[in-house]
């Protein structure tokens, strides 16, 4: 049987998309699994990808994964290469503004317009809300004049910032790093004013109908990426150190952040 692979969450530039396709082709050869790289346009919801019965490998955020029933099968976590990730399978949310904006700190953006991606997103919603929670007070339960969303994707946040539709917004740090690796990317027109605490990064998952032997072959191939000399250029293009096993309990942190915000009556980043 043929299985499909997709890296839409981190295929944020043309070069990154091509590099992921090269990596999938290597994983297919290494694992012996018939793995076909497919496109999943941004107009389609990610749930349509995650629920495919022929899914072999696709990135899934830990927040929707922890809520899914049944859950897709975890395969492996990416380990981003930039120093701020400290060699761990984690990421953060960069809270960004236009580079030419007058805002210098996160507090400067209060009273203006904040954007968010989707309620199901860790980086574009849950992490942002958790970070903002610490700034709320009884006399100031809402930090912003307007909360704008859903903006759906990191690219949606970039476009909203550059168009002036919002004044500040959240970006998945790894996606943002990949955008800025492209010299002419519009993301260079943005500037970071705050970064959230780290959280476990989105990981590759497969359909529950995928046989265990296929899962294990794919997992072994992904875990071999770090030491594969033939993938040095691909790793460099993807700002990728390699992959690590998925620690499922570590994603409980995302639920804790959600519960803390809801307990405080803070349902939406605002």
PDB file of C-alpha atoms in Angstrom:
ATOM      1  CA  UNK A   1       0.000   0.000   0.000  1.00  0.00           C
ATOM      2  CA  UNK A   2       1.112   3.558  -0.735  1.00  0.00           C
ATOM      3  CA  UNK A   3       1.217   6.055   2.153  1.00  0.00           C
ATOM      4  CA  UNK A   4       1.146   9.838   1.909  1.00  0.00           C
ATOM      5  CA  UNK A   5       3.442  12.418   3.479  1.00  0.00           C
ATOM      6  CA  UNK A   6       3.011  16.141   3.991  1.00  0.00           C
ATOM      7  CA  UNK A   7       4.915  18.887   5.851  1.00  0.00           C
ATOM      8  CA  UNK A   8       2.494  21.793   5.353  1.00  0.00           C
ATOM      9  CA  UNK A   9       2.999  23.214   8.848  1.00  0.00           C
ATOM     10  CA  UNK A  10       6.676  23.822   8.141  1.00  0.00           C
ATOM     11  CA  UNK A  11       6.660  24.004   4.334  1.00  0.00           C
ATOM     12  CA  UNK A  12       6.443  27.777   4.740  1.00  0.00           C
ATOM     13  CA  UNK A  13       8.694  28.742   1.819  1.00  0.00           C
ATOM     14  CA  UNK A  14       9.252  27.254  -1.616  1.00  0.00           C
ATOM     15  CA  UNK A  15      12.725  26.071  -0.627  1.00  0.00           C
ATOM     16  CA  UNK A  16      11.526  24.523   2.633  1.00  0.00           C
ATOM     17  CA  UNK A  17       8.735  22.716   0.775  1.00  0.00           C
ATOM     18  CA  UNK A  18      11.223  21.308  -1.737  1.00  0.00           C
ATOM     19  CA  UNK A  19      13.605  20.282   1.059  1.00  0.00           C
ATOM     20  CA  UNK A  20      10.849  18.430   2.926  1.00  0.00           C
ATOM     21  CA  UNK A  21      10.018  16.564  -0.291  1.00  0.00           C
ATOM     22  CA  UNK A  22      13.684  15.542  -0.596  1.00  0.00           C
ATOM     23  CA  UNK A  23      13.696  14.391   3.014  1.00  0.00           C
ATOM     24  CA  UNK A  24      10.517  12.340   2.495  1.00  0.00           C
ATOM     25  CA  UNK A  25      12.060  10.700  -0.583  1.00  0.00           C
ATOM     26  CA  UNK A  26      15.127   9.745   1.490  1.00  0.00           C
ATOM     27  CA  UNK A  27      12.925   8.395   4.305  1.00  0.00           C
ATOM     28  CA  UNK A  28      11.014   6.306   1.762  1.00  0.00           C
ATOM     29  CA  UNK A  29      14.220   4.779   0.417  1.00  0.00           C
ATOM     30  CA  UNK A  30      15.684   4.228   3.881  1.00  0.00           C
ATOM     31  CA  UNK A  31      12.526   2.665   5.307  1.00  0.00           C
ATOM     32  CA  UNK A  32      11.400   0.750   2.236  1.00  0.00           C
ATOM     33  CA  UNK A  33       7.947   2.314   2.660  1.00  0.00           C
ATOM     34  CA  UNK A  34       6.068   3.523  -0.413  1.00  0.00           C
ATOM     35  CA  UNK A  35       5.728   7.146   0.683  1.00  0.00           C
ATOM     36  CA  UNK A  36       4.204   9.731  -1.647  1.00  0.00           C
ATOM     37  CA  UNK A  37       4.639  13.446  -0.937  1.00  0.00           C
ATOM     38  CA  UNK A  38       1.345  15.251  -1.457  1.00  0.00           C
ATOM     39  CA  UNK A  39       0.170  18.854  -1.289  1.00  0.00           C
ATOM     40  CA  UNK A  40      -2.465  19.996   1.193  1.00  0.00           C
ATOM     41  CA  UNK A  41      -3.558  23.524   0.241  1.00  0.00           C
ATOM     42  CA  UNK A  42      -4.066  26.069   2.998  1.00  0.00           C
ATOM     43  CA  UNK A  43      -7.732  26.401   2.010  1.00  0.00           C
ATOM     44  CA  UNK A  44      -8.233  22.862   3.368  1.00  0.00           C
ATOM     45  CA  UNK A  45      -8.358  22.247   7.134  1.00  0.00           C
ATOM     46  CA  UNK A  46      -5.525  20.258   8.670  1.00  0.00           C
ATOM     47  CA  UNK A  47      -8.050  17.815  10.121  1.00  0.00           C
ATOM     48  CA  UNK A  48      -8.733  16.603   6.582  1.00  0.00           C
ATOM     49  CA  UNK A  49      -5.078  15.552   6.414  1.00  0.00           C
ATOM     50  CA  UNK A  50      -4.741  14.144   9.924  1.00  0.00           C
ATOM     51  CA  UNK A  51      -7.792  11.886   9.497  1.00  0.00           C
ATOM     52  CA  UNK A  52      -6.702  10.302   6.205  1.00  0.00           C
ATOM     53  CA  UNK A  53      -6.611   6.513   6.419  1.00  0.00           C
ATOM     54  CA  UNK A  54      -3.495   6.422   4.191  1.00  0.00           C
ATOM     55  CA  UNK A  55      -1.491   8.948   6.198  1.00  0.00           C
ATOM     56  CA  UNK A  56       2.135   7.903   6.555  1.00  0.00           C
ATOM     57  CA  UNK A  57       3.729  11.087   7.883  1.00  0.00           C
ATOM     58  CA  UNK A  58       2.376  14.583   8.481  1.00  0.00           C
ATOM     59  CA  UNK A  59       3.140  17.258  11.020  1.00  0.00           C
ATOM     60  CA  UNK A  60       0.531  17.601  13.761  1.00  0.00           C
ATOM     61  CA  UNK A  61       0.444  20.159  16.554  1.00  0.00           C
ATOM     62  CA  UNK A  62       0.374  18.672  20.053  1.00  0.00           C
ATOM     63  CA  UNK A  63      -2.790  20.587  21.000  1.00  0.00           C
ATOM     64  CA  UNK A  64      -5.136  18.982  18.439  1.00  0.00           C
ATOM     65  CA  UNK A  65      -3.323  15.651  18.841  1.00  0.00           C
ATOM     66  CA  UNK A  66      -4.003  15.599  22.586  1.00  0.00           C
ATOM     67  CA  UNK A  67      -7.694  16.264  21.918  1.00  0.00           C
ATOM     68  CA  UNK A  68      -8.097  13.801  19.023  1.00  0.00           C
ATOM     69  CA  UNK A  69     -10.041  10.588  19.460  1.00  0.00           C
ATOM     70  CA  UNK A  70      -8.689   8.325  18.206  1.00  0.00           C
ATOM     71  CA  UNK A  71      -5.222   9.851  18.154  1.00  0.00           C
ATOM     72  CA  UNK A  72      -2.959   9.461  15.118  1.00  0.00           C
ATOM     73  CA  UNK A  73       0.198   7.485  15.880  1.00  0.00           C
ATOM     74  CA  UNK A  74       3.279   9.587  16.797  1.00  0.00           C
ATOM     75  CA  UNK A  75       6.391   8.889  14.738  1.00  0.00           C
ATOM     76  CA  UNK A  76       9.137  11.417  15.481  1.00  0.00           C
ATOM     77  CA  UNK A  77       9.750  15.038  16.563  1.00  0.00           C
ATOM     78  CA  UNK A  78      11.922  17.482  14.639  1.00  0.00           C
ATOM     79  CA  UNK A  79      14.830  18.994  16.528  1.00  0.00           C
ATOM     80  CA  UNK A  80      15.475  22.488  15.131  1.00  0.00           C
ATOM     81  CA  UNK A  81      19.133  23.423  14.721  1.00  0.00           C
ATOM     82  CA  UNK A  82      19.241  27.115  15.776  1.00  0.00           C
ATOM     83  CA  UNK A  83      20.858  27.631  19.200  1.00  0.00           C
ATOM     84  CA  UNK A  84      17.708  28.877  20.900  1.00  0.00           C
ATOM     85  CA  UNK A  85      16.227  25.366  20.759  1.00  0.00           C
ATOM     86  CA  UNK A  86      19.172  23.979  22.742  1.00  0.00           C
ATOM     87  CA  UNK A  87      19.178  20.714  20.812  1.00  0.00           C
ATOM     88  CA  UNK A  88      15.711  19.788  22.063  1.00  0.00           C
ATOM     89  CA  UNK A  89      12.425  18.945  20.263  1.00  0.00           C
ATOM     90  CA  UNK A  90      10.725  22.123  21.305  1.00  0.00           C
ATOM     91  CA  UNK A  91       9.591  25.483  19.970  1.00  0.00           C
ATOM     92  CA  UNK A  92       8.247  28.781  21.170  1.00  0.00           C
ATOM     93  CA  UNK A  93       5.892  31.489  19.993  1.00  0.00           C
ATOM     94  CA  UNK A  94       7.457  34.726  18.845  1.00  0.00           C
ATOM     95  CA  UNK A  95       5.108  37.663  19.382  1.00  0.00           C
ATOM     96  CA  UNK A  96       5.882  39.988  16.506  1.00  0.00           C
ATOM     97  CA  UNK A  97       5.101  43.456  15.181  1.00  0.00           C
ATOM     98  CA  UNK A  98       5.944  45.303  11.991  1.00  0.00           C
ATOM     99  CA  UNK A  99       9.611  46.252  11.886  1.00  0.00           C
ATOM    100  CA  UNK A 100       8.681  49.895  11.333  1.00  0.00           C
ATOM    101  CA  UNK A 101       6.096  50.024  14.123  1.00  0.00           C
ATOM    102  CA  UNK A 102       6.620  52.244  17.187  1.00  0.00           C
ATOM    103  CA  UNK A 103       6.231  49.268  19.542  1.00  0.00           C
ATOM    104  CA  UNK A 104       9.420  48.249  21.347  1.00  0.00           C
ATOM    105  CA  UNK A 105       8.042  45.947  24.041  1.00  0.00           C
ATOM    106  CA  UNK A 106       5.055  43.664  24.398  1.00  0.00           C
ATOM    107  CA  UNK A 107       3.493  46.099  26.858  1.00  0.00           C
ATOM    108  CA  UNK A 108       3.639  48.798  24.159  1.00  0.00           C
ATOM    109  CA  UNK A 109       1.179  46.750  22.079  1.00  0.00           C
ATOM    110  CA  UNK A 110      -1.476  46.636  24.804  1.00  0.00           C
ATOM    111  CA  UNK A 111      -4.572  48.634  23.937  1.00  0.00           C
ATOM    112  CA  UNK A 112      -4.128  47.889  20.229  1.00  0.00           C
ATOM    113  CA  UNK A 113      -5.005  44.843  18.075  1.00  0.00           C
ATOM    114  CA  UNK A 114      -3.727  41.304  18.652  1.00  0.00           C
ATOM    115  CA  UNK A 115      -4.152  38.506  16.122  1.00  0.00           C
ATOM    116  CA  UNK A 116      -4.331  34.738  16.535  1.00  0.00           C
ATOM    117  CA  UNK A 117      -4.446  31.765  14.169  1.00  0.00           C
ATOM    118  CA  UNK A 118      -6.905  29.093  15.354  1.00  0.00           C
ATOM    119  CA  UNK A 119      -8.232  27.991  18.730  1.00  0.00           C
ATOM    120  CA  UNK A 120      -6.778  24.518  18.078  1.00  0.00           C
ATOM    121  CA  UNK A 121      -3.264  25.920  17.617  1.00  0.00           C
ATOM    122  CA  UNK A 122      -0.647  25.730  20.348  1.00  0.00           C
ATOM    123  CA  UNK A 123       1.708  28.366  18.932  1.00  0.00           C
ATOM    124  CA  UNK A 124      -0.921  30.665  17.455  1.00  0.00           C
ATOM    125  CA  UNK A 125      -3.408  30.606  20.336  1.00  0.00           C
ATOM    126  CA  UNK A 126      -2.668  28.580  23.470  1.00  0.00           C
ATOM    127  CA  UNK A 127       0.943  29.688  24.005  1.00  0.00           C
ATOM    128  CA  UNK A 128       0.061  33.303  23.223  1.00  0.00           C
ATOM    129  CA  UNK A 129      -2.844  33.233  25.675  1.00  0.00           C
ATOM    130  CA  UNK A 130      -0.691  31.610  28.379  1.00  0.00           C
ATOM    131  CA  UNK A 131       1.984  34.268  27.967  1.00  0.00           C
ATOM    132  CA  UNK A 132      -0.522  37.126  28.106  1.00  0.00           C
ATOM    133  CA  UNK A 133      -2.215  35.637  31.166  1.00  0.00           C
ATOM    134  CA  UNK A 134       0.604  36.919  33.363  1.00  0.00           C
ATOM    135  CA  UNK A 135      -0.096  40.511  32.370  1.00  0.00           C
ATOM    136  CA  UNK A 136      -3.816  40.540  33.205  1.00  0.00           C
ATOM    137  CA  UNK A 137      -5.077  42.139  36.393  1.00  0.00           C
ATOM    138  CA  UNK A 138      -8.493  42.504  38.003  1.00  0.00           C
ATOM    139  CA  UNK A 139      -8.657  46.063  36.738  1.00  0.00           C
ATOM    140  CA  UNK A 140      -7.380  45.096  33.265  1.00  0.00           C
ATOM    141  CA  UNK A 141      -8.889  41.730  32.263  1.00  0.00           C
ATOM    142  CA  UNK A 142      -8.499  42.544  28.551  1.00  0.00           C
ATOM    143  CA  UNK A 143      -5.105  43.738  27.357  1.00  0.00           C
ATOM    144  CA  UNK A 144      -6.103  44.643  23.799  1.00  0.00           C
ATOM    145  CA  UNK A 145      -8.775  46.781  22.210  1.00  0.00           C
ATOM    146  CA  UNK A 146      -9.463  44.058  19.650  1.00  0.00           C
ATOM    147  CA  UNK A 147      -8.655  40.365  19.183  1.00  0.00           C
ATOM    148  CA  UNK A 148      -8.570  39.456  15.486  1.00  0.00           C
ATOM    149  CA  UNK A 149      -8.932  35.898  14.251  1.00  0.00           C
ATOM    150  CA  UNK A 150      -8.909  33.276  13.102  1.00  0.00           C
ATOM    151  CA  UNK A 151      -6.002  34.118  10.814  1.00  0.00           C
ATOM    152  CA  UNK A 152      -5.535  30.352  10.254  1.00  0.00           C
ATOM    153  CA  UNK A 153      -1.777  30.092   9.547  1.00  0.00           C
ATOM    154  CA  UNK A 154       1.530  31.817  10.309  1.00  0.00           C
ATOM    155  CA  UNK A 155       1.381  33.260   6.806  1.00  0.00           C
ATOM    156  CA  UNK A 156      -2.021  34.694   7.685  1.00  0.00           C
ATOM    157  CA  UNK A 157      -0.449  36.421  10.693  1.00  0.00           C
ATOM    158  CA  UNK A 158       2.394  37.799   8.548  1.00  0.00           C
ATOM    159  CA  UNK A 159      -0.053  39.155   5.976  1.00  0.00           C
ATOM    160  CA  UNK A 160      -2.294  40.726   8.640  1.00  0.00           C
ATOM    161  CA  UNK A 161       0.667  42.468  10.261  1.00  0.00           C
ATOM    162  CA  UNK A 162       2.096  43.794   7.025  1.00  0.00           C
ATOM    163  CA  UNK A 163      -1.312  44.998   5.820  1.00  0.00           C
ATOM    164  CA  UNK A 164      -1.973  46.796   9.105  1.00  0.00           C
ATOM    165  CA  UNK A 165      -4.972  44.624  10.004  1.00  0.00           C
ATOM    166  CA  UNK A 166      -3.353  43.784  13.357  1.00  0.00           C
ATOM    167  CA  UNK A 167      -0.623  45.407  15.450  1.00  0.00           C
ATOM    168  CA  UNK A 168       0.869  42.274  17.044  1.00  0.00           C
ATOM    169  CA  UNK A 169       0.579  38.559  16.390  1.00  0.00           C
ATOM    170  CA  UNK A 170       1.988  35.110  17.226  1.00  0.00           C
ATOM    171  CA  UNK A 171       4.343  33.124  15.026  1.00  0.00           C
ATOM    172  CA  UNK A 172       5.515  29.545  15.507  1.00  0.00           C
ATOM    173  CA  UNK A 173       9.214  30.161  16.127  1.00  0.00           C
ATOM    174  CA  UNK A 174      10.458  27.358  13.862  1.00  0.00           C
ATOM    175  CA  UNK A 175       8.166  28.466  11.030  1.00  0.00           C
ATOM    176  CA  UNK A 176       9.356  32.048  11.529  1.00  0.00           C
ATOM    177  CA  UNK A 177      13.006  30.946  11.449  1.00  0.00           C
ATOM    178  CA  UNK A 178      12.373  29.086   8.186  1.00  0.00           C
ATOM    179  CA  UNK A 179      10.686  32.142   6.688  1.00  0.00           C
ATOM    180  CA  UNK A 180      13.604  34.371   7.622  1.00  0.00           C
ATOM    181  CA  UNK A 181      16.049  31.885   6.089  1.00  0.00           C
ATOM    182  CA  UNK A 182      14.700  33.013   2.702  1.00  0.00           C
ATOM    183  CA  UNK A 183      16.421  36.324   1.844  1.00  0.00           C
ATOM    184  CA  UNK A 184      13.421  38.027   0.234  1.00  0.00           C
ATOM    185  CA  UNK A 185      10.670  36.681   2.478  1.00  0.00           C
ATOM    186  CA  UNK A 186       8.061  39.203   3.690  1.00  0.00           C
ATOM    187  CA  UNK A 187       8.724  37.984   7.249  1.00  0.00           C
ATOM    188  CA  UNK A 188      11.861  40.139   7.247  1.00  0.00           C
ATOM    189  CA  UNK A 189       9.471  43.049   7.638  1.00  0.00           C
ATOM    190  CA  UNK A 190       8.622  41.898  11.168  1.00  0.00           C
ATOM    191  CA  UNK A 191      10.290  42.253  14.551  1.00  0.00           C
ATOM    192  CA  UNK A 192      10.029  40.187  17.756  1.00  0.00           C
ATOM    193  CA  UNK A 193       8.882  41.975  20.926  1.00  0.00           C
ATOM    194  CA  UNK A 194       8.453  38.889  23.137  1.00  0.00           C
ATOM    195  CA  UNK A 195       8.924  35.128  23.083  1.00  0.00           C
ATOM    196  CA  UNK A 196       6.898  32.646  25.102  1.00  0.00           C
ATOM    197  CA  UNK A 197       8.175  29.788  27.234  1.00  0.00           C
ATOM    198  CA  UNK A 198       9.129  26.701  25.187  1.00  0.00           C
ATOM    199  CA  UNK A 199       6.725  23.838  24.574  1.00  0.00           C
ATOM    200  CA  UNK A 200       6.982  20.417  22.888  1.00  0.00           C
ATOM    201  CA  UNK A 201       7.125  20.852  19.116  1.00  0.00           C
ATOM    202  CA  UNK A 202       4.636  19.483  16.518  1.00  0.00           C
ATOM    203  CA  UNK A 203       5.607  16.015  15.358  1.00  0.00           C
ATOM    204  CA  UNK A 204       5.066  13.587  12.495  1.00  0.00           C
ATOM    205  CA  UNK A 205       2.074  11.286  12.875  1.00  0.00           C
ATOM    206  CA  UNK A 206       0.622   8.396  10.898  1.00  0.00           C
ATOM    207  CA  UNK A 207      -2.858   6.964  10.575  1.00  0.00           C
ATOM    208  CA  UNK A 208      -3.911   4.406  13.156  1.00  0.00           C
ATOM    209  CA  UNK A 209      -4.553   2.071  10.236  1.00  0.00           C
ATOM    210  CA  UNK A 210      -0.856   2.175   9.347  1.00  0.00           C
ATOM    211  CA  UNK A 211       0.646  -1.247  10.241  1.00  0.00           C
ATOM    212  CA  UNK A 212       3.081  -1.336  13.181  1.00  0.00           C
ATOM    213  CA  UNK A 213       5.927  -2.558  10.966  1.00  0.00           C
ATOM    214  CA  UNK A 214       5.457   0.443   8.675  1.00  0.00           C
ATOM    215  CA  UNK A 215       5.390   2.819  11.651  1.00  0.00           C
ATOM    216  CA  UNK A 216       8.606   1.340  13.033  1.00  0.00           C
ATOM    217  CA  UNK A 217      10.355   1.500   9.652  1.00  0.00           C
ATOM    218  CA  UNK A 218       9.384   5.150   9.218  1.00  0.00           C
ATOM    219  CA  UNK A 219      10.405   6.002  12.785  1.00  0.00           C
ATOM    220  CA  UNK A 220      13.818   4.365  12.361  1.00  0.00           C
ATOM    221  CA  UNK A 221      14.373   6.289   9.128  1.00  0.00           C
ATOM    222  CA  UNK A 222      13.455   9.652  10.667  1.00  0.00           C
ATOM    223  CA  UNK A 223      15.718   8.978  13.651  1.00  0.00           C
ATOM    224  CA  UNK A 224      18.577   8.239  11.211  1.00  0.00           C
ATOM    225  CA  UNK A 225      18.278  11.643   9.510  1.00  0.00           C
ATOM    226  CA  UNK A 226      20.688  13.385  11.907  1.00  0.00           C
ATOM    227  CA  UNK A 227      23.632  11.158  11.005  1.00  0.00           C
ATOM    228  CA  UNK A 228      22.919  10.808   7.277  1.00  0.00           C
ATOM    229  CA  UNK A 229      25.811  12.486   5.441  1.00  0.00           C
ATOM    230  CA  UNK A 230      23.786  12.689   2.242  1.00  0.00           C
ATOM    231  CA  UNK A 231      21.208  14.885   3.975  1.00  0.00           C
ATOM    232  CA  UNK A 232      23.593  17.591   5.205  1.00  0.00           C
ATOM    233  CA  UNK A 233      22.342  20.135   2.658  1.00  0.00           C
ATOM    234  CA  UNK A 234      18.695  19.276   3.352  1.00  0.00           C
ATOM    235  CA  UNK A 235      19.210  19.641   7.112  1.00  0.00           C
ATOM    236  CA  UNK A 236      20.881  23.003   6.553  1.00  0.00           C
ATOM    237  CA  UNK A 237      18.018  24.240   4.368  1.00  0.00           C
ATOM    238  CA  UNK A 238      15.481  23.111   6.972  1.00  0.00           C
ATOM    239  CA  UNK A 239      17.442  24.481   9.954  1.00  0.00           C
ATOM    240  CA  UNK A 240      17.129  20.936  11.244  1.00  0.00           C
ATOM    241  CA  UNK A 241      19.410  18.978  13.523  1.00  0.00           C
ATOM    242  CA  UNK A 242      17.457  15.743  13.135  1.00  0.00           C
ATOM    243  CA  UNK A 243      14.581  13.932  14.817  1.00  0.00           C
ATOM    244  CA  UNK A 244      13.931  12.454  18.241  1.00  0.00           C
ATOM    245  CA  UNK A 245      11.353  10.039  19.669  1.00  0.00           C
ATOM    246  CA  UNK A 246       8.030  11.547  20.740  1.00  0.00           C
ATOM    247  CA  UNK A 247       7.588  11.846  24.514  1.00  0.00           C
ATOM    248  CA  UNK A 248       3.804  11.729  24.740  1.00  0.00           C
ATOM    249  CA  UNK A 249       3.584  12.800  28.426  1.00  0.00           C
ATOM    250  CA  UNK A 250       5.480  16.025  27.659  1.00  0.00           C
ATOM    251  CA  UNK A 251       2.453  17.285  25.710  1.00  0.00           C
ATOM    252  CA  UNK A 252       0.404  17.357  28.911  1.00  0.00           C
ATOM    253  CA  UNK A 253       1.939  20.814  29.391  1.00  0.00           C
ATOM    254  CA  UNK A 254      -0.310  22.159  26.638  1.00  0.00           C
ATOM    255  CA  UNK A 255      -3.419  21.042  28.497  1.00  0.00           C
ATOM    256  CA  UNK A 256      -2.107  22.603  31.694  1.00  0.00           C
ATOM    257  CA  UNK A 257      -1.690  25.962  29.976  1.00  0.00           C
ATOM    258  CA  UNK A 258      -5.203  25.682  28.557  1.00  0.00           C
ATOM    259  CA  UNK A 259      -6.713  24.832  31.953  1.00  0.00           C
ATOM    260  CA  UNK A 260      -4.936  27.729  33.672  1.00  0.00           C
ATOM    261  CA  UNK A 261      -6.287  30.233  31.158  1.00  0.00           C
ATOM    262  CA  UNK A 262      -9.833  28.881  31.307  1.00  0.00           C
ATOM    263  CA  UNK A 263      -9.771  28.825  35.112  1.00  0.00           C
ATOM    264  CA  UNK A 264      -8.909  32.529  34.989  1.00  0.00           C
ATOM    265  CA  UNK A 265     -11.795  33.220  32.600  1.00  0.00           C
ATOM    266  CA  UNK A 266      -9.373  34.045  29.800  1.00  0.00           C
ATOM    267  CA  UNK A 267     -10.850  32.200  26.844  1.00  0.00           C
ATOM    268  CA  UNK A 268      -9.282  34.125  23.956  1.00  0.00           C
ATOM    269  CA  UNK A 269      -6.005  36.058  23.646  1.00  0.00           C
ATOM    270  CA  UNK A 270      -7.210  39.625  24.118  1.00  0.00           C
TER     271      UNK A 270
END
